[in-house]
Amino acid sequence: MPSMSRRDVIATAGLAAALGLNSRLGLIGPALAQKTPDPVPGFAKYKIGEAEVTALYDGIWEKPHDPAFIKNASVEETKAALAKAGLTTDFMSIPLTTNVISVRGTLVLCDSGSGGQWQPTAGRLMSNMKAAGIDPARIQTILISHFHPDHIFGLMEKGTNAPVFPNAEIVVAASEYKWWTEPGRVEKLPEPRKPLGARIQSVFPGWKNIRQVEGEVEVAPNIRIVSAPGHTPGHVAFHLASAGQQLMLSNDTAYVPALLAPHPEWQGAYDQDGPLAVESRRKLLDRVIAEKMAIAGAHFPFPGAGTFVKDGNAYLFTPTRG
Ligand SMILES: [Zn+2]
């Protein structure tokens, strides 16, 4: 391992703490050399009925293996699942893709990416959005699946927390908003999550363009909220239906399908309520299969989409080739 100066170690630990990460991830420094090539181009467009979906690559977290990553599986078991899916076993590949949906004259951004404030190997969303010919100032609606850094930090400028999309309406599940902004919440969070909770509480209540919604309502033309709690208390998916075709944006319900398609019962370290996350995962995937929908996921291989079929009590995932 390349040597790190004491100053680098301190800086890295500070960064990890700022991002709400466990300081054991102080390996960020030497891991800066990214091993996975970026997709070229970093965007992909496809149609769902009359809607156009543009998948935008934000980056990747090449996460060092950690026995805590899956609560009820060993590192050896997760490596075997990665190998079976044709992925490297050197690290856990966690790519990040967000989507812009153009539907009936409305431009909808689904999650905001990391804003370059999550992993040093992510933060390409805005440049890929411009490369795809989308002007961020024209986005009217932003749907947020949950309040983890890789999904909301793209809303806030680094350092100042100034809104990146001041003119868009930001739609969030009331249950997620209320949980994170509840008085006393920050004190109750586990230590690595306290900076995230404090940032949310210092920023979101001051923004006038956040709309909280209850239940599985339509939030943009042809797009409805789908409740999928467990990963976080108010985690939601987004369902797009247009001209007889359907896409389920599953967000983090099945986040790394190489692991969770063959093992839907595995509980991720970031699944706040493991058993509820498993229940929501099975319910959502069963619906996607029964209704023959396409499915997208924030951490699926780029372009972040694919298909699921039943495989006994588990699932088989086939990624869409970028
Ligand atoms: Zn995520």
XYZ file of C-alpha atoms and ligand atoms in Angstrom:
323
model
C 0.000 0.000 0.000
C 1.437 3.444 -0.845
C 2.495 5.289 2.269
C 0.366 8.169 3.478
C 1.721 11.152 5.332
C 0.278 11.865 8.767
C -1.332 14.988 7.282
C -3.013 12.912 4.543
C -4.334 10.499 7.136
C -5.823 13.335 9.173
C -7.292 15.005 6.068
C -8.786 11.726 4.911
C -10.283 10.971 8.298
C -11.769 14.482 8.377
C -13.259 14.002 4.941
C -14.731 10.653 5.929
C -16.248 12.206 9.035
C -17.648 15.111 6.995
C -19.313 12.654 4.640
C -20.813 10.676 7.463
C -18.617 7.689 6.760
C -16.941 5.366 9.136
C -13.392 6.597 9.630
C -12.142 3.084 8.893
C -12.704 4.130 5.293
C -9.538 6.189 5.644
C -8.282 4.188 2.646
C -9.767 6.869 0.377
C -6.346 8.444 -0.269
C -4.524 5.549 -1.920
C -7.749 4.325 -3.505
C -8.045 7.555 -5.516
C -6.677 5.717 -8.524
C -9.991 4.540 -9.955
C -9.846 1.083 -11.517
C -13.225 1.060 -13.297
C -13.210 3.051 -16.544
C -15.940 5.687 -16.846
C -18.581 4.907 -19.474
C -18.147 6.935 -22.657
C -20.360 8.802 -23.123
C -21.503 9.174 -19.524
C -25.149 9.286 -20.512
C -27.648 6.973 -22.239
C -31.121 7.719 -23.579
C -34.053 5.318 -23.957
C -37.799 5.512 -24.386
C -40.575 4.307 -22.105
C -43.695 4.855 -24.188
C -43.666 8.538 -25.072
C -41.322 9.490 -22.218
C -37.588 9.842 -22.781
C -35.276 8.662 -19.997
C -31.696 9.935 -19.870
C -29.438 7.953 -17.550
C -26.585 10.111 -16.221
C -23.459 8.565 -14.722
C -22.296 10.239 -11.517
C -19.362 7.936 -10.703
C -18.466 4.860 -8.702
C -17.489 3.846 -5.196
C -14.949 1.044 -5.395
C -15.621 0.074 -1.824
C -12.999 -1.998 -0.019
C -14.509 -5.276 1.196
C -15.951 -4.949 4.671
C -17.500 -7.777 6.686
C -20.167 -5.315 7.890
C -21.381 -4.430 4.377
C -23.938 -7.245 4.360
C -25.183 -7.996 7.875
C -26.075 -11.640 7.188
C -23.387 -12.698 4.684
C -19.606 -13.085 4.811
C -17.102 -11.320 2.554
C -16.429 -14.682 0.886
C -20.131 -15.073 0.091
C -20.360 -11.552 -1.342
C -17.225 -12.166 -3.435
C -18.761 -15.367 -4.820
C -21.906 -13.431 -5.830
C -19.804 -10.728 -7.530
C -17.815 -13.358 -9.449
C -21.001 -15.094 -10.582
C -22.265 -11.755 -11.953
C -18.993 -11.279 -13.847
C -17.810 -8.405 -11.625
C -14.386 -7.921 -10.073
C -13.894 -9.374 -6.607
C -11.082 -6.913 -5.791
C -13.613 -4.459 -4.331
C -17.363 -3.867 -4.147
C -18.477 -1.958 -7.252
C -21.093 0.634 -6.306
C -21.731 2.789 -9.369
C -24.136 5.726 -9.147
C -26.572 6.715 -11.905
C -29.386 9.256 -11.783
C -32.093 9.808 -14.388
C -33.788 12.720 -16.091
C -37.248 11.957 -17.464
C -38.745 14.145 -20.154
C -42.471 13.526 -20.136
C -45.339 15.626 -21.529
C -43.263 18.797 -21.585
C -41.900 18.394 -18.055
C -38.259 17.723 -17.228
C -37.965 15.623 -14.056
C -34.678 14.806 -12.294
C -34.880 11.622 -10.213
C -32.424 12.019 -7.301
C -29.640 14.564 -7.427
C -26.465 12.457 -7.263
C -23.535 13.111 -4.970
C -22.566 16.657 -5.930
C -18.945 15.541 -5.683
C -19.358 15.267 -1.904
C -19.628 11.490 -1.398
C -16.675 9.599 -2.885
C -13.761 11.232 -4.710
C -14.526 8.973 -7.677
C -18.024 10.431 -8.168
C -19.474 13.851 -8.991
C -19.792 13.703 -12.780
C -23.576 14.216 -12.924
C -23.591 17.866 -14.003
C -20.942 17.449 -16.695
C -22.726 14.380 -18.061
C -26.057 16.240 -17.954
C -24.571 18.997 -20.097
C -22.997 16.420 -22.428
C -26.471 14.878 -22.827
C -27.810 18.266 -23.941
C -29.871 18.933 -20.806
C -29.776 22.433 -19.321
C -30.002 22.046 -15.507
C -31.842 25.390 -15.304
C -34.738 23.825 -17.270
C -35.400 21.066 -14.706
C -38.815 21.784 -13.193
C -39.220 18.904 -10.743
C -36.743 16.878 -8.660
C -37.933 13.662 -7.040
C -35.908 12.485 -4.029
C -35.954 8.815 -3.040
C -34.320 9.191 0.370
C -31.890 11.395 2.255
C -28.589 9.508 1.910
C -25.586 11.561 0.661
C -25.369 9.966 -2.806
C -28.995 10.970 -3.471
C -29.269 14.495 -1.993
C -25.816 16.114 -1.858
C -26.232 17.111 -5.525
C -28.906 19.557 -4.330
C -26.393 21.528 -2.238
C -23.250 23.376 -3.254
C -20.127 22.113 -1.555
C -19.131 24.364 1.342
C -21.994 26.866 1.173
C -25.029 24.542 0.937
C -26.488 27.005 -1.610
C -29.268 25.405 -3.660
C -28.050 23.995 -6.979
C -31.603 23.968 -8.413
C -33.297 26.991 -6.767
C -36.107 27.142 -9.321
C -37.115 23.468 -9.331
C -39.722 21.973 -7.048
C -38.162 19.251 -4.869
C -40.624 16.458 -4.047
C -39.941 14.268 -1.010
C -41.911 11.701 0.967
C -43.285 13.363 4.093
C -42.262 10.298 6.148
C -38.597 10.685 5.109
C -38.577 14.441 5.662
C -40.220 14.210 9.073
C -37.880 11.450 10.274
C -34.679 13.304 9.409
C -35.856 16.735 10.625
C -37.501 15.598 13.861
C -36.185 17.574 16.870
C -33.524 15.544 18.673
C -32.896 13.292 15.652
C -29.225 14.211 15.193
C -28.382 13.226 18.772
C -30.066 9.845 18.253
C -28.226 9.008 15.004
C -25.199 6.696 15.063
C -21.969 8.720 15.177
C -21.053 8.375 11.457
C -24.498 9.631 10.425
C -24.591 12.723 12.687
C -22.948 15.111 10.144
C -25.511 14.054 7.522
C -28.425 14.630 9.903
C -27.023 18.010 10.980
C -26.606 19.109 7.357
C -30.168 18.111 6.473
C -31.556 19.959 9.498
C -29.554 23.105 8.776
C -30.499 23.278 5.085
C -33.853 21.741 4.113
C -36.184 23.575 6.531
C -34.953 26.886 5.064
C -35.809 25.956 1.488
C -39.237 27.044 0.251
C -39.206 24.798 -2.840
C -39.530 21.446 -1.014
C -42.938 19.769 -1.327
C -43.712 16.897 1.040
C -46.132 14.281 -0.264
C -48.037 11.521 1.507
C -48.766 8.127 -0.024
C -48.465 6.805 -3.549
C -49.550 9.953 -5.368
C -48.782 11.225 -8.861
C -45.920 13.715 -8.479
C -45.186 14.557 -12.119
C -46.912 13.687 -15.393
C -47.164 9.859 -15.609
C -44.917 9.399 -12.507
C -46.124 8.124 -9.137
C -44.428 7.573 -5.787
C -44.183 3.914 -4.660
C -43.602 3.256 -0.969
C -40.528 1.048 -0.340
C -39.387 1.646 3.256
C -36.581 -0.120 5.117
C -33.443 1.225 3.462
C -34.520 4.426 5.224
C -37.838 5.034 7.015
C -39.340 6.956 4.087
C -37.460 5.432 1.137
C -39.563 5.484 -2.049
C -39.386 4.233 -5.633
C -40.751 6.088 -8.679
C -43.105 4.492 -11.208
C -43.284 5.813 -14.769
C -46.082 4.646 -17.091
C -46.464 5.941 -20.630
C -48.269 4.568 -23.680
C -48.482 1.024 -22.324
C -44.858 0.799 -21.127
C -43.651 0.982 -17.533
C -40.384 1.685 -15.736
C -39.847 1.225 -11.998
C -37.047 3.437 -10.709
C -36.251 1.254 -7.706
C -33.604 3.629 -6.309
C -31.891 1.728 -3.424
C -34.484 -1.051 -2.982
C -32.189 -3.629 -4.664
C -29.074 -1.493 -4.667
C -26.316 -3.926 -5.805
C -28.296 -6.503 -7.818
C -25.280 -8.806 -8.217
C -25.744 -9.475 -4.475
C -29.440 -8.927 -3.872
C -31.009 -10.629 -6.916
C -29.655 -14.078 -5.944
C -29.890 -13.209 -2.213
C -32.886 -10.893 -1.686
C -32.770 -11.787 2.018
C -29.360 -10.175 2.508
C -29.484 -7.025 4.611
C -27.105 -4.224 3.742
C -25.301 -2.162 6.348
C -27.099 0.848 4.884
C -30.522 -0.813 5.191
C -31.622 0.939 8.343
C -34.365 -1.603 9.037
C -33.029 -4.825 7.478
C -36.149 -7.051 7.644
C -38.410 -4.239 6.343
C -35.942 -3.528 3.507
C -36.087 -7.219 2.508
C -39.895 -7.164 2.576
C -40.033 -4.006 0.420
C -37.443 -5.465 -1.995
C -39.428 -8.660 -2.589
C -42.727 -6.776 -2.933
C -41.294 -4.312 -5.456
C -39.437 -6.922 -7.524
C -42.464 -9.244 -7.583
C -44.606 -6.378 -8.890
C -42.010 -5.433 -11.536
C -41.924 -9.057 -12.756
C -45.710 -9.573 -12.662
C -46.328 -6.393 -14.647
C -43.380 -6.966 -17.024
C -41.793 -3.600 -16.238
C -38.325 -2.372 -17.000
C -36.432 -1.501 -13.830
C -33.754 1.074 -13.036
C -31.645 1.290 -9.881
C -29.280 3.936 -8.566
C -26.456 1.425 -8.091
C -27.118 -0.948 -11.005
C -24.280 -1.165 -13.571
C -24.445 1.794 -15.987
C -26.834 2.746 -17.579
C -28.504 1.677 -14.344
C -31.297 -0.444 -15.805
C -32.137 -4.070 -16.558
C -34.685 -6.808 -16.068
C -35.519 -9.210 -13.232
C -37.091 -12.674 -13.495
C -38.019 -15.109 -10.730
C -35.486 -17.845 -9.873
C -37.076 -20.055 -7.241
C -37.272 -17.975 -4.085
C -34.772 -15.463 -5.514
C -34.256 -13.505 -8.727
C -32.084 -13.364 -11.817
C -30.945 -9.909 -12.914
C -29.855 -9.075 -16.445
C -28.307 -5.619 -16.770
C -28.973 -3.496 -19.819
C -25.690 -3.169 -21.683
C -24.498 0.424 -21.842
Zn -27.617 4.988 -2.697
